[in-house]
Amino acid sequence: MKKNILSIAVLLMAVCSSCSKQLDGIRPKDQIPQEALNSNDINTLRVGMYSQMENVLFTFWFDFDIKAGNLKGGPGFTMSSDYVNMSPSDAAIATMWQTAFLALNKINFLLETIDNNPQPASFATIKGEALYFRALVYYHLAARWGGMPLLTKRTYDVVQRSTEETTWDLIKADLTSAEKLVANYSDRFYVSTQAVQALAARVYLATKDNANAIAYADKVLSYTTSGFTLSADATAYASQFVAGSTARELIFALANNTAANPHLFYQQVNDIDGSWGYSPASDQYTTLFADNEAAAGDKRKAATFSADNNRIIKFPNGISGQQLVSTTSAAYTPIVVSRLAEIYLIKAEAQGAGSAAAATLAPYFAARYQTTPTAAYLTGLNATGLQSLLLNERRREFYAEGYWWYDIKRTNRTDLLPALNSRNYLLYYPIPQTELDLAGYTKNEGY
C-alpha cells in the first residue's frame, strides 16, 4: 500500500504544476497540434470532456461528508478522529487540485478548438456545455480554496491566484454564457438549460445574492415540459442512484457508464466483500432521520441506511438484501449534479422566514415525510429557526453526496461542526505544497 501511494505521488509530481505549466492533455486528440484539428474532432473532445468531469466529481464526492463528520472509517479503513484537520502536504488535497486543473485544461482546449473552427449550430451547444463544466469545476475549487488561478485559455505561464470574489464572478459569467447556448432539457445525462440554471441558483445562494437565487430556482421550477417531479417514496428516491436512472427528479447527472473509466461508489461505502472505506458516523446513523416536532416518517431513511449500521445503501452494490432497489450494474451509479429537491431548498432559503418560504416547502415536505410540518409552523419560524430547519433538511437530503461541509461554511454555522474547535482557518483548504513550491502561490491563512 505504501509503495502504491508513493508511486502515485511521484506520478503526480512528474505531471507538473497544474497552473504553472499546463499539460496539453492526457488523451490522444489533445496531443495533436490544435491547428491540425478540424470540426470532425470536436465531438471526440466533447466525449473526453464528459469523461474527465466524471473523474473530477468522483474525486471530490465524499470529501465534504468526511470533513464535516457525516462519515467514520469503515471496515477497511481507520479515519482520524480529527477529521476536519488538513495540511498542505495531504495527498488527497493535491489530487483534488490537480484533477480539477487537468479538467480545466481539457475544457479550455475544447473551447479554443471550437473558436478556431467554422461553427455548425451544434458547436454552440458543445461550447455551452464546456462553459458550464468550467463553472462547475471552479465552483468546487472556490468552495474549498477561495480565490483561484483563473484559466480561461491554456497557458504555460504562471497564473497567480485571483480574489475569491473574482473567482465567483467568472463562475457566474460562464453560466450566463452557457445558458444562452445549450438546449432545454431532453436527457438527464447531458447539460441542459435547466442544468445551467440549477447550478446558477446554487452559486447565487452561495454568494448571498438571494434575488438571483430565487429567479434561477423559479426558472427550473417553472419548466414543466420536462416533467421534473419530486420522488414521493423511498423506492423512487433510491432510484435516482441506479445505473441508467430514469428518475424524474434528476435535472443533470453524468452517466458514469464507461467500462474503461469506472467510478465505483459502492466500493467506498457498501462493498460486496465486507471491506470498504467509510461507514455512517454513529450519531448520524441513529439521529439523521429521526422524527422531530415538525415532521415524522422520513421516507429517505430506508433508501440511505440498512439494518447494518456499517453500510450506506444509497449507492447500490447489486447484492440482494444490501440495497433497497435493484440496479442493472453496481459499477454504473450516476454521478448526480443537480436534483429537483435542491431547487426547492435553495428557493426557500433565499426567500427567508415567512409565508413565501412555507409555500415553497410544502410540496417538498409532502414528498419526503409521512407527517409534514403545518403551514402555521413553517410561517412561524424566525430567520434562525428556518435556517436550522433547512440545514437539517439539506443534511438529510444530500447525505453522502458532498454538500454538508460547504453548507456549514457558507451559512457560518460553525456550531454544527464541533470538531472545528475554533480553528476557523480550516474553512479554507490549504494550497497543496507541490503548487506552493512550483508556482509560488500565496498561502491561505493559518497554514
CSV table of C-alpha atoms in Angstrom, one decimal:
chain,number,residue,atom,x,y,z
A,1,MET,CA,0.0,0.0,0.0
A,2,LYS,CA,2.8,2.5,0.9
A,3,LYS,CA,4.6,1.6,-2.3
A,4,ASN,CA,1.4,2.4,-4.3
A,5,ILE,CA,0.9,5.7,-2.6
A,6,LEU,CA,4.5,6.7,-3.2
A,7,SER,CA,4.1,5.7,-6.9
A,8,ILE,CA,1.0,7.9,-7.2
A,9,ALA,CA,2.8,10.8,-5.5
A,10,VAL,CA,5.8,10.5,-7.9
A,11,LEU,CA,3.5,10.4,-10.9
A,12,LEU,CA,1.6,13.5,-9.8
A,13,MET,CA,4.8,15.4,-9.2
A,14,ALA,CA,6.1,14.3,-12.6
A,15,VAL,CA,3.0,15.5,-14.3
A,16,CYS,CA,3.9,19.1,-13.3
A,17,SER,CA,2.2,22.0,-11.6
A,18,SER,CA,-1.4,22.3,-12.7
A,19,CYS,CA,-1.2,26.0,-13.3
A,20,SER,CA,2.4,26.9,-13.8
A,21,LYS,CA,2.9,24.5,-16.6
A,22,GLN,CA,-0.3,23.3,-18.2
A,23,LEU,CA,-0.4,19.9,-19.9
A,24,ASP,CA,-1.7,19.5,-23.4
A,25,GLY,CA,-3.9,16.8,-22.0
A,26,ILE,CA,-4.0,13.1,-21.4
A,27,ARG,CA,-5.9,11.8,-24.4
A,28,PRO,CA,-4.6,11.4,-28.0
A,29,LYS,CA,-6.8,14.1,-29.5
A,30,ASP,CA,-5.4,16.6,-27.1
A,31,GLN,CA,-1.9,15.8,-28.1
A,32,ILE,CA,-2.4,16.7,-31.8
A,33,PRO,CA,-1.4,20.3,-32.5
A,34,GLN,CA,-4.6,22.4,-32.3
A,35,GLU,CA,-4.2,23.8,-35.7
A,36,ALA,CA,-4.4,20.3,-37.2
A,37,LEU,CA,-7.8,19.6,-35.6
A,38,ASN,CA,-11.0,20.2,-37.5
A,39,SER,CA,-14.7,20.1,-36.9
A,40,ASN,CA,-14.8,16.3,-37.0
A,41,ASP,CA,-12.6,16.1,-33.9
A,42,ILE,CA,-14.9,18.3,-31.7
A,43,ASN,CA,-17.3,15.5,-30.8
A,44,THR,CA,-14.3,13.4,-29.7
A,45,LEU,CA,-13.1,16.2,-27.5
A,46,ARG,CA,-16.6,16.5,-26.1
A,47,VAL,CA,-16.7,12.9,-25.1
A,48,GLY,CA,-13.3,13.3,-23.4
A,49,MET,CA,-14.6,16.3,-21.5
A,50,TYR,CA,-17.6,14.5,-20.1
A,51,SER,CA,-15.3,11.6,-19.1
A,52,GLN,CA,-12.8,14.0,-17.4
A,53,MET,CA,-15.7,15.6,-15.5
A,54,GLU,CA,-16.6,12.2,-14.1
A,55,ASN,CA,-13.1,12.0,-12.7
A,56,VAL,CA,-13.4,15.5,-11.1
A,57,LEU,CA,-16.7,14.9,-9.4
A,58,PHE,CA,-15.8,11.5,-8.2
A,59,THR,CA,-12.6,12.8,-6.7
A,60,PHE,CA,-14.5,15.5,-4.8
A,61,TRP,CA,-17.5,13.4,-4.0
A,62,PHE,CA,-17.1,12.1,-0.4
A,63,ASP,CA,-14.8,14.9,0.7
A,64,PHE,CA,-17.3,17.3,2.3
A,65,ASP,CA,-19.0,14.4,4.2
A,66,ILE,CA,-15.7,13.3,5.5
A,67,LYS,CA,-14.6,16.8,6.6
A,68,ALA,CA,-17.9,17.5,8.3
A,69,GLY,CA,-18.3,14.4,10.3
A,70,ASN,CA,-21.0,12.6,8.4
A,71,LEU,CA,-18.8,9.5,8.0
A,72,LYS,CA,-16.5,7.4,10.0
A,73,GLY,CA,-13.9,4.8,8.9
A,74,GLY,CA,-15.4,1.7,7.5
A,75,PRO,CA,-14.3,-2.0,7.9
A,76,GLY,CA,-11.4,-1.4,5.5
A,77,PHE,CA,-10.1,2.0,6.8
A,78,THR,CA,-9.4,3.8,10.0
A,79,MET,CA,-10.2,7.5,9.9
A,80,SER,CA,-8.5,10.2,12.0
A,81,SER,CA,-10.6,11.5,14.9
A,82,ASP,CA,-9.6,15.0,13.8
A,83,TYR,CA,-11.3,14.5,10.5
A,84,VAL,CA,-11.5,18.3,9.8
A,85,ASN,CA,-7.8,18.9,10.0
A,86,MET,CA,-5.7,19.5,6.9
A,87,SER,CA,-2.2,20.4,5.8
A,88,PRO,CA,-0.5,21.4,2.5
A,89,SER,CA,1.2,18.0,2.3
A,90,ASP,CA,-2.0,16.0,2.3
A,91,ALA,CA,-2.1,13.8,-0.8
A,92,ALA,CA,-5.9,14.0,-1.1
A,93,ILE,CA,-5.8,17.7,-1.2
A,94,ALA,CA,-3.2,17.7,-4.1
A,95,THR,CA,-5.2,15.1,-6.0
A,96,MET,CA,-8.3,17.2,-5.9
A,97,TRP,CA,-6.5,20.3,-7.1
A,98,GLN,CA,-4.6,18.6,-9.9
A,99,THR,CA,-7.6,16.6,-11.1
A,100,ALA,CA,-9.6,19.8,-11.4
A,101,PHE,CA,-6.9,21.6,-13.3
A,102,LEU,CA,-6.4,18.7,-15.7
A,103,ALA,CA,-10.2,19.0,-16.5
A,104,LEU,CA,-9.9,22.8,-16.9
A,105,ASN,CA,-7.2,22.2,-19.4
A,106,LYS,CA,-9.3,19.8,-21.4
A,107,ILE,CA,-12.3,22.2,-21.3
A,108,ASN,CA,-10.3,25.1,-22.5
A,109,PHE,CA,-8.7,23.1,-25.2
A,110,LEU,CA,-12.2,22.2,-26.5
A,111,LEU,CA,-13.3,25.9,-26.3
A,112,GLU,CA,-10.3,27.0,-28.2
A,113,THR,CA,-10.8,24.3,-30.8
A,114,ILE,CA,-14.4,25.4,-31.3
A,115,ASP,CA,-13.5,29.1,-31.6
A,116,ASN,CA,-10.8,28.2,-34.2
A,117,ASN,CA,-13.2,26.2,-36.5
A,118,PRO,CA,-16.2,27.1,-38.6
A,119,GLN,CA,-19.1,26.6,-36.2
A,120,PRO,CA,-22.1,24.4,-37.1
A,121,ALA,CA,-25.1,25.1,-34.9
A,122,SER,CA,-24.3,22.0,-32.9
A,123,PHE,CA,-21.0,23.5,-31.8
A,124,ALA,CA,-22.8,26.3,-29.9
A,125,THR,CA,-24.3,23.6,-27.6
A,126,ILE,CA,-21.0,22.0,-27.0
A,127,LYS,CA,-19.4,25.3,-26.2
A,128,GLY,CA,-22.2,25.9,-23.7
A,129,GLU,CA,-21.5,22.5,-22.1
A,130,ALA,CA,-17.9,23.4,-21.8
A,131,LEU,CA,-18.6,26.7,-20.2
A,132,TYR,CA,-21.0,25.0,-17.7
A,133,PHE,CA,-18.3,22.5,-16.8
A,134,ARG,CA,-15.7,25.2,-16.3
A,135,ALA,CA,-18.1,26.9,-13.9
A,136,LEU,CA,-18.8,23.6,-12.1
A,137,VAL,CA,-15.1,22.9,-11.6
A,138,TYR,CA,-14.4,26.4,-10.4
A,139,TYR,CA,-17.4,26.2,-8.0
A,140,HIS,CA,-15.8,23.2,-6.3
A,141,LEU,CA,-12.4,24.9,-6.2
A,142,ALA,CA,-13.8,28.2,-4.9
A,143,ALA,CA,-15.9,26.5,-2.2
A,144,ARG,CA,-12.7,24.9,-0.9
A,145,TRP,CA,-9.8,27.3,-1.6
A,146,GLY,CA,-11.5,30.7,-2.2
A,147,GLY,CA,-9.6,32.8,-4.8
A,148,MET,CA,-8.1,30.6,-7.6
A,149,PRO,CA,-5.8,31.0,-10.6
A,150,LEU,CA,-8.3,31.8,-13.3
A,151,LEU,CA,-7.6,29.9,-16.5
A,152,THR,CA,-9.8,30.8,-19.5
A,153,LYS,CA,-7.3,29.5,-22.0
A,154,ARG,CA,-4.3,27.1,-21.9
A,155,THR,CA,-1.0,28.7,-20.9
A,156,TYR,CA,2.5,27.7,-19.9
A,157,ASP,CA,2.8,30.8,-17.8
A,158,VAL,CA,2.4,31.0,-14.0
A,159,VAL,CA,-1.1,32.4,-13.3
A,160,GLN,CA,-1.4,33.7,-9.8
A,161,ARG,CA,-4.5,33.4,-7.6
A,162,SER,CA,-7.3,35.9,-8.2
A,163,THR,CA,-9.6,37.1,-5.3
A,164,GLU,CA,-12.4,34.9,-4.2
A,165,GLU,CA,-14.9,37.5,-5.5
A,166,THR,CA,-13.3,37.5,-8.9
A,167,THR,CA,-13.4,33.7,-9.0
A,168,TRP,CA,-17.2,33.7,-8.3
A,169,ASP,CA,-17.6,36.4,-11.0
A,170,LEU,CA,-16.0,34.0,-13.6
A,171,ILE,CA,-18.3,31.2,-12.5
A,172,LYS,CA,-21.4,33.5,-12.9
A,173,ALA,CA,-20.1,34.8,-16.3
A,174,ASP,CA,-19.6,31.3,-17.6
A,175,LEU,CA,-23.1,30.2,-16.5
A,176,THR,CA,-24.6,33.3,-18.1
A,177,SER,CA,-23.0,32.5,-21.4
A,178,ALA,CA,-23.8,28.8,-21.1
A,179,GLU,CA,-27.5,29.4,-20.5
A,180,LYS,CA,-27.7,31.1,-23.9
A,181,LEU,CA,-26.0,28.3,-25.8
A,182,VAL,CA,-27.4,24.9,-24.5
A,183,ALA,CA,-30.8,23.5,-25.3
A,184,ASN,CA,-33.7,22.8,-23.0
A,185,TYR,CA,-33.8,19.6,-21.1
A,186,SER,CA,-34.3,16.4,-23.0
A,187,ASP,CA,-31.8,13.9,-21.5
A,188,ARG,CA,-30.7,13.9,-17.8
A,189,PHE,CA,-27.2,12.8,-18.8
A,190,TYR,CA,-26.4,15.9,-20.9
A,191,VAL,CA,-26.1,19.5,-19.9
A,192,SER,CA,-29.3,21.4,-20.5
A,193,THR,CA,-30.6,25.0,-19.9
A,194,GLN,CA,-32.2,23.7,-16.7
A,195,ALA,CA,-28.9,22.2,-15.5
A,196,VAL,CA,-27.2,25.5,-16.0
A,197,GLN,CA,-30.0,27.3,-14.2
A,198,ALA,CA,-29.9,24.9,-11.3
A,199,LEU,CA,-26.1,25.4,-10.8
A,200,ALA,CA,-26.6,29.2,-11.2
A,201,ALA,CA,-29.2,29.1,-8.4
A,202,ARG,CA,-26.7,27.3,-6.2
A,203,VAL,CA,-24.0,29.7,-7.0
A,204,TYR,CA,-26.1,32.8,-6.3
A,205,LEU,CA,-27.2,31.3,-3.0
A,206,ALA,CA,-23.6,30.7,-2.1
A,207,THR,CA,-22.7,34.3,-2.8
A,208,LYS,CA,-25.7,35.6,-0.9
A,209,ASP,CA,-27.5,37.1,-4.0
A,210,ASN,CA,-30.9,35.9,-2.9
A,211,ALA,CA,-32.8,37.6,-5.6
A,212,ASN,CA,-31.0,35.8,-8.4
A,213,ALA,CA,-31.0,32.5,-6.4
A,214,ILE,CA,-34.8,32.8,-6.4
A,215,ALA,CA,-35.0,33.9,-10.0
A,216,TYR,CA,-33.0,30.9,-11.2
A,217,ALA,CA,-34.7,28.4,-9.0
A,218,ASP,CA,-38.0,29.7,-10.5
A,219,LYS,CA,-36.7,29.1,-14.0
A,220,VAL,CA,-36.2,25.5,-13.2
A,221,LEU,CA,-39.4,25.0,-11.2
A,222,SER,CA,-41.5,26.7,-14.0
A,223,TYR,CA,-40.1,24.4,-16.7
A,224,THR,CA,-42.9,22.0,-16.8
A,225,THR,CA,-42.2,20.5,-20.2
A,226,SER,CA,-39.6,18.2,-18.7
A,227,GLY,CA,-41.9,16.7,-16.2
A,228,PHE,CA,-39.5,17.1,-13.3
A,229,THR,CA,-41.1,15.6,-10.2
A,230,LEU,CA,-40.0,15.0,-6.6
A,231,SER,CA,-39.6,11.4,-5.6
A,232,ALA,CA,-42.6,10.5,-3.4
A,233,ASP,CA,-41.4,7.4,-1.7
A,234,ALA,CA,-38.2,5.6,-0.6
A,235,THR,CA,-38.1,3.5,-3.8
A,236,ALA,CA,-38.4,6.4,-6.1
A,237,TYR,CA,-35.8,8.3,-4.1
A,238,ALA,CA,-33.4,5.4,-4.2
A,239,SER,CA,-33.9,5.0,-8.0
A,240,GLN,CA,-32.0,8.2,-8.6
A,241,PHE,CA,-28.8,6.4,-7.9
A,242,VAL,CA,-29.2,3.3,-10.0
A,243,ALA,CA,-27.5,2.7,-13.4
A,244,GLY,CA,-29.2,4.5,-16.2
A,245,SER,CA,-31.6,6.1,-13.8
A,246,THR,CA,-34.8,7.5,-15.3
A,247,ALA,CA,-35.8,9.2,-12.1
A,248,ARG,CA,-37.9,12.3,-12.9
A,249,GLU,CA,-36.2,14.2,-10.1
A,250,LEU,CA,-32.8,14.3,-11.8
A,251,ILE,CA,-32.0,17.5,-13.6
A,252,PHE,CA,-28.5,16.6,-14.5
A,253,ALA,CA,-26.1,13.7,-13.8
A,254,LEU,CA,-23.1,12.1,-15.5
A,255,ALA,CA,-23.9,8.6,-16.7
A,256,ASN,CA,-20.7,7.0,-15.4
A,257,ASN,CA,-21.2,4.0,-17.7
A,258,THR,CA,-17.9,3.7,-19.5
A,259,ALA,CA,-16.2,0.4,-18.6
A,260,ALA,CA,-12.8,1.9,-19.3
A,261,ASN,CA,-13.3,4.7,-16.8
A,262,PRO,CA,-15.4,3.3,-13.9
A,263,HIS,CA,-16.1,5.2,-10.7
A,264,LEU,CA,-17.3,2.7,-8.1
A,265,PHE,CA,-19.3,4.4,-5.4
A,266,TYR,CA,-20.4,1.2,-3.7
A,267,GLN,CA,-16.7,0.2,-3.1
A,268,GLN,CA,-16.4,3.3,-0.8
A,269,VAL,CA,-19.5,2.7,1.4
A,270,ASN,CA,-21.3,-0.5,0.6
A,271,ASP,CA,-18.8,-3.0,-0.9
A,272,ILE,CA,-19.7,-6.6,-1.6
A,273,ASP,CA,-16.6,-8.1,0.1
A,274,GLY,CA,-17.0,-6.9,3.6
A,275,SER,CA,-14.3,-4.2,3.4
A,276,TRP,CA,-14.9,-0.6,2.4
A,277,GLY,CA,-13.6,2.8,3.3
A,278,TYR,CA,-16.5,4.7,5.0
A,279,SER,CA,-19.5,3.9,7.2
A,280,PRO,CA,-22.2,6.2,8.7
A,281,ALA,CA,-20.9,8.2,11.7
A,282,SER,CA,-22.6,6.7,14.7
A,283,ASP,CA,-24.6,9.8,15.6
A,284,GLN,CA,-25.8,10.1,12.0
A,285,TYR,CA,-27.0,6.6,11.8
A,286,THR,CA,-29.1,7.0,14.9
A,287,THR,CA,-30.4,10.5,14.6
A,288,LEU,CA,-30.2,11.8,11.0
A,289,PHE,CA,-33.7,10.7,10.0
A,290,ALA,CA,-35.3,10.9,13.5
A,291,ASP,CA,-38.8,12.4,13.9
A,292,ASN,CA,-39.0,15.9,15.3
A,293,GLU,CA,-41.6,18.3,16.4
A,294,ALA,CA,-42.3,19.4,12.8
A,295,ALA,CA,-42.2,16.2,10.7
A,296,ALA,CA,-42.2,12.4,11.1
A,297,GLY,CA,-41.7,9.3,9.0
A,298,ASP,CA,-38.8,10.4,6.8
A,299,LYS,CA,-39.0,8.3,3.6
A,300,ARG,CA,-35.3,8.7,2.8
A,301,LYS,CA,-34.1,6.6,5.7
A,302,ALA,CA,-34.9,3.3,4.0
A,303,ALA,CA,-33.0,4.4,0.9
A,304,THR,CA,-29.9,5.5,2.8
A,305,PHE,CA,-29.2,3.2,5.7
A,306,SER,CA,-29.6,-0.5,6.1
A,307,ALA,CA,-30.1,-2.6,9.3
A,308,ASP,CA,-26.3,-3.0,9.2
A,309,ASN,CA,-25.0,0.3,10.6
A,310,ASN,CA,-21.8,0.0,8.6
A,311,ARG,CA,-23.4,0.4,5.2
A,312,ILE,CA,-24.7,3.4,3.2
A,313,ILE,CA,-27.0,1.7,0.7
A,314,LYS,CA,-27.7,4.9,-1.2
A,315,PHE,CA,-25.3,3.6,-3.8
A,316,PRO,CA,-26.4,0.1,-4.5
A,317,ASN,CA,-23.9,-2.8,-4.7
A,318,GLY,CA,-26.1,-5.1,-6.7
A,319,ILE,CA,-26.5,-7.7,-3.9
A,320,SER,CA,-29.9,-8.7,-2.7
A,321,GLY,CA,-30.5,-7.6,0.9
A,322,GLN,CA,-27.8,-5.0,0.8
A,323,GLN,CA,-29.7,-2.4,-1.3
A,324,LEU,CA,-33.3,-1.0,-1.4
A,325,VAL,CA,-33.7,-1.1,-5.2
A,326,SER,CA,-32.0,-3.3,-7.8
A,327,THR,CA,-29.6,-1.9,-10.4
A,328,THR,CA,-28.5,-3.2,-13.8
A,329,SER,CA,-24.9,-2.5,-12.9
A,330,ALA,CA,-23.5,-1.5,-9.5
A,331,ALA,CA,-20.5,-0.1,-11.3
A,332,TYR,CA,-22.6,2.5,-13.2
A,333,THR,CA,-24.0,4.6,-10.4
A,334,PRO,CA,-24.9,8.0,-12.0
A,335,ILE,CA,-22.8,11.0,-10.7
A,336,VAL,CA,-25.6,13.3,-9.7
A,337,VAL,CA,-25.0,17.0,-10.1
A,338,SER,CA,-28.5,18.6,-9.7
A,339,ARG,CA,-31.8,17.3,-8.4
A,340,LEU,CA,-35.1,19.0,-8.1
A,341,ALA,CA,-35.1,18.8,-4.3
A,342,GLU,CA,-32.2,21.2,-4.1
A,343,ILE,CA,-34.1,23.8,-6.1
A,344,TYR,CA,-36.9,23.9,-3.6
A,345,LEU,CA,-34.5,24.2,-0.7
A,346,ILE,CA,-32.5,26.9,-2.4
A,347,LYS,CA,-35.5,29.0,-3.1
A,348,ALA,CA,-36.9,28.7,0.4
A,349,GLU,CA,-33.5,29.6,1.9
A,350,ALA,CA,-33.2,32.6,-0.4
A,351,GLN,CA,-36.8,33.7,0.4
A,352,GLY,CA,-36.1,33.7,4.2
A,353,ALA,CA,-38.6,33.3,7.0
A,354,GLY,CA,-42.3,33.9,6.3
A,355,SER,CA,-45.2,32.6,4.3
A,356,ALA,CA,-43.4,32.5,0.9
A,357,ALA,CA,-40.8,30.0,2.1
A,358,ALA,CA,-43.6,28.0,3.8
A,359,ALA,CA,-45.4,27.8,0.5
A,360,THR,CA,-42.3,26.8,-1.4
A,361,LEU,CA,-41.5,24.0,1.1
A,362,ALA,CA,-45.0,22.5,1.1
A,363,PRO,CA,-44.5,20.1,-1.9
A,364,TYR,CA,-41.0,19.3,-0.8
A,365,PHE,CA,-42.1,18.1,2.7
A,366,ALA,CA,-45.1,16.2,1.2
A,367,ALA,CA,-42.7,14.2,-0.9
A,368,ARG,CA,-40.3,13.5,1.9
A,369,TYR,CA,-42.3,12.7,5.0
A,370,GLN,CA,-45.3,10.7,6.1
A,371,THR,CA,-46.3,13.5,8.5
A,372,THR,CA,-45.4,17.0,7.3
A,373,PRO,CA,-44.9,20.4,9.1
A,374,THR,CA,-48.0,22.6,9.1
A,375,ALA,CA,-48.1,25.9,7.2
A,376,ALA,CA,-48.5,27.7,10.5
A,377,TYR,CA,-45.4,26.0,11.9
A,378,LEU,CA,-43.3,27.0,8.9
A,379,THR,CA,-44.6,30.5,8.7
A,380,GLY,CA,-44.0,31.0,12.4
A,381,LEU,CA,-40.2,30.2,12.2
A,382,ASN,CA,-37.9,33.2,12.6
A,383,ALA,CA,-34.7,33.5,10.5
A,384,THR,CA,-32.6,31.3,12.7
A,385,GLY,CA,-35.3,28.7,13.0
A,386,LEU,CA,-35.8,28.5,9.3
A,387,GLN,CA,-32.1,28.3,8.6
A,388,SER,CA,-31.7,25.4,11.1
A,389,LEU,CA,-34.7,23.6,9.6
A,390,LEU,CA,-33.3,24.0,6.1
A,391,LEU,CA,-29.8,22.9,7.1
A,392,ASN,CA,-31.3,19.8,8.8
A,393,GLU,CA,-33.1,19.0,5.6
A,394,ARG,CA,-30.1,19.5,3.4
A,395,ARG,CA,-28.1,17.2,5.6
A,396,ARG,CA,-30.8,14.5,5.3
A,397,GLU,CA,-31.4,15.1,1.6
A,398,PHE,CA,-27.8,15.1,0.4
A,399,TYR,CA,-26.2,12.8,2.9
A,400,ALA,CA,-23.1,11.2,1.4
A,401,GLU,CA,-23.5,13.4,-1.7
A,402,GLY,CA,-20.8,16.0,-0.9
A,403,TYR,CA,-22.7,19.1,0.4
A,404,TRP,CA,-22.6,19.2,4.2
A,405,TRP,CA,-19.2,20.9,4.9
A,406,TYR,CA,-19.8,23.7,2.5
A,407,ASP,CA,-23.4,24.2,3.8
A,408,ILE,CA,-21.8,24.8,7.2
A,409,LYS,CA,-19.2,27.2,5.8
A,410,ARG,CA,-21.5,29.3,3.6
A,411,THR,CA,-24.0,29.8,6.4
A,412,ASN,CA,-21.3,30.4,9.0
A,413,ARG,CA,-23.0,27.7,11.2
A,414,THR,CA,-19.7,26.5,12.7
A,415,ASP,CA,-21.6,25.4,15.8
A,416,LEU,CA,-22.7,22.4,13.6
A,417,LEU,CA,-19.0,21.3,13.2
A,418,PRO,CA,-17.7,20.9,16.8
A,419,ALA,CA,-14.5,19.2,15.5
A,420,LEU,CA,-13.5,22.6,14.1
A,421,ASN,CA,-12.9,23.7,17.7
A,422,SER,CA,-12.4,27.4,16.8
A,423,ARG,CA,-9.9,26.6,14.1
A,424,ASN,CA,-11.9,28.6,11.6
A,425,TYR,CA,-8.9,28.8,9.2
A,426,LEU,CA,-9.8,25.2,8.3
A,427,LEU,CA,-12.8,26.5,6.5
A,428,TYR,CA,-10.4,27.2,3.6
A,429,TYR,CA,-8.3,24.3,2.3
A,430,PRO,CA,-4.5,24.6,2.2
A,431,ILE,CA,-2.9,25.2,-1.1
A,432,PRO,CA,-1.0,21.9,-2.0
A,433,GLN,CA,2.6,22.1,-1.1
A,434,THR,CA,3.6,21.0,-4.7
A,435,GLU,CA,1.7,24.0,-6.0
A,436,LEU,CA,3.3,26.3,-3.5
A,437,ASP,CA,6.8,25.1,-4.4
A,438,LEU,CA,6.3,25.2,-8.2
A,439,ALA,CA,4.1,28.3,-8.6
A,440,GLY,CA,4.7,30.4,-5.5
A,441,TYR,CA,1.1,30.9,-4.7
A,442,THR,CA,0.0,32.9,-1.7
A,443,LYS,CA,-0.9,30.5,1.2
A,444,ASN,CA,-4.4,30.5,2.8
A,445,GLU,CA,-4.3,31.9,6.3
A,446,GLY,CA,-3.4,29.6,9.1
A,447,TYR,CA,-1.3,27.1,7.1
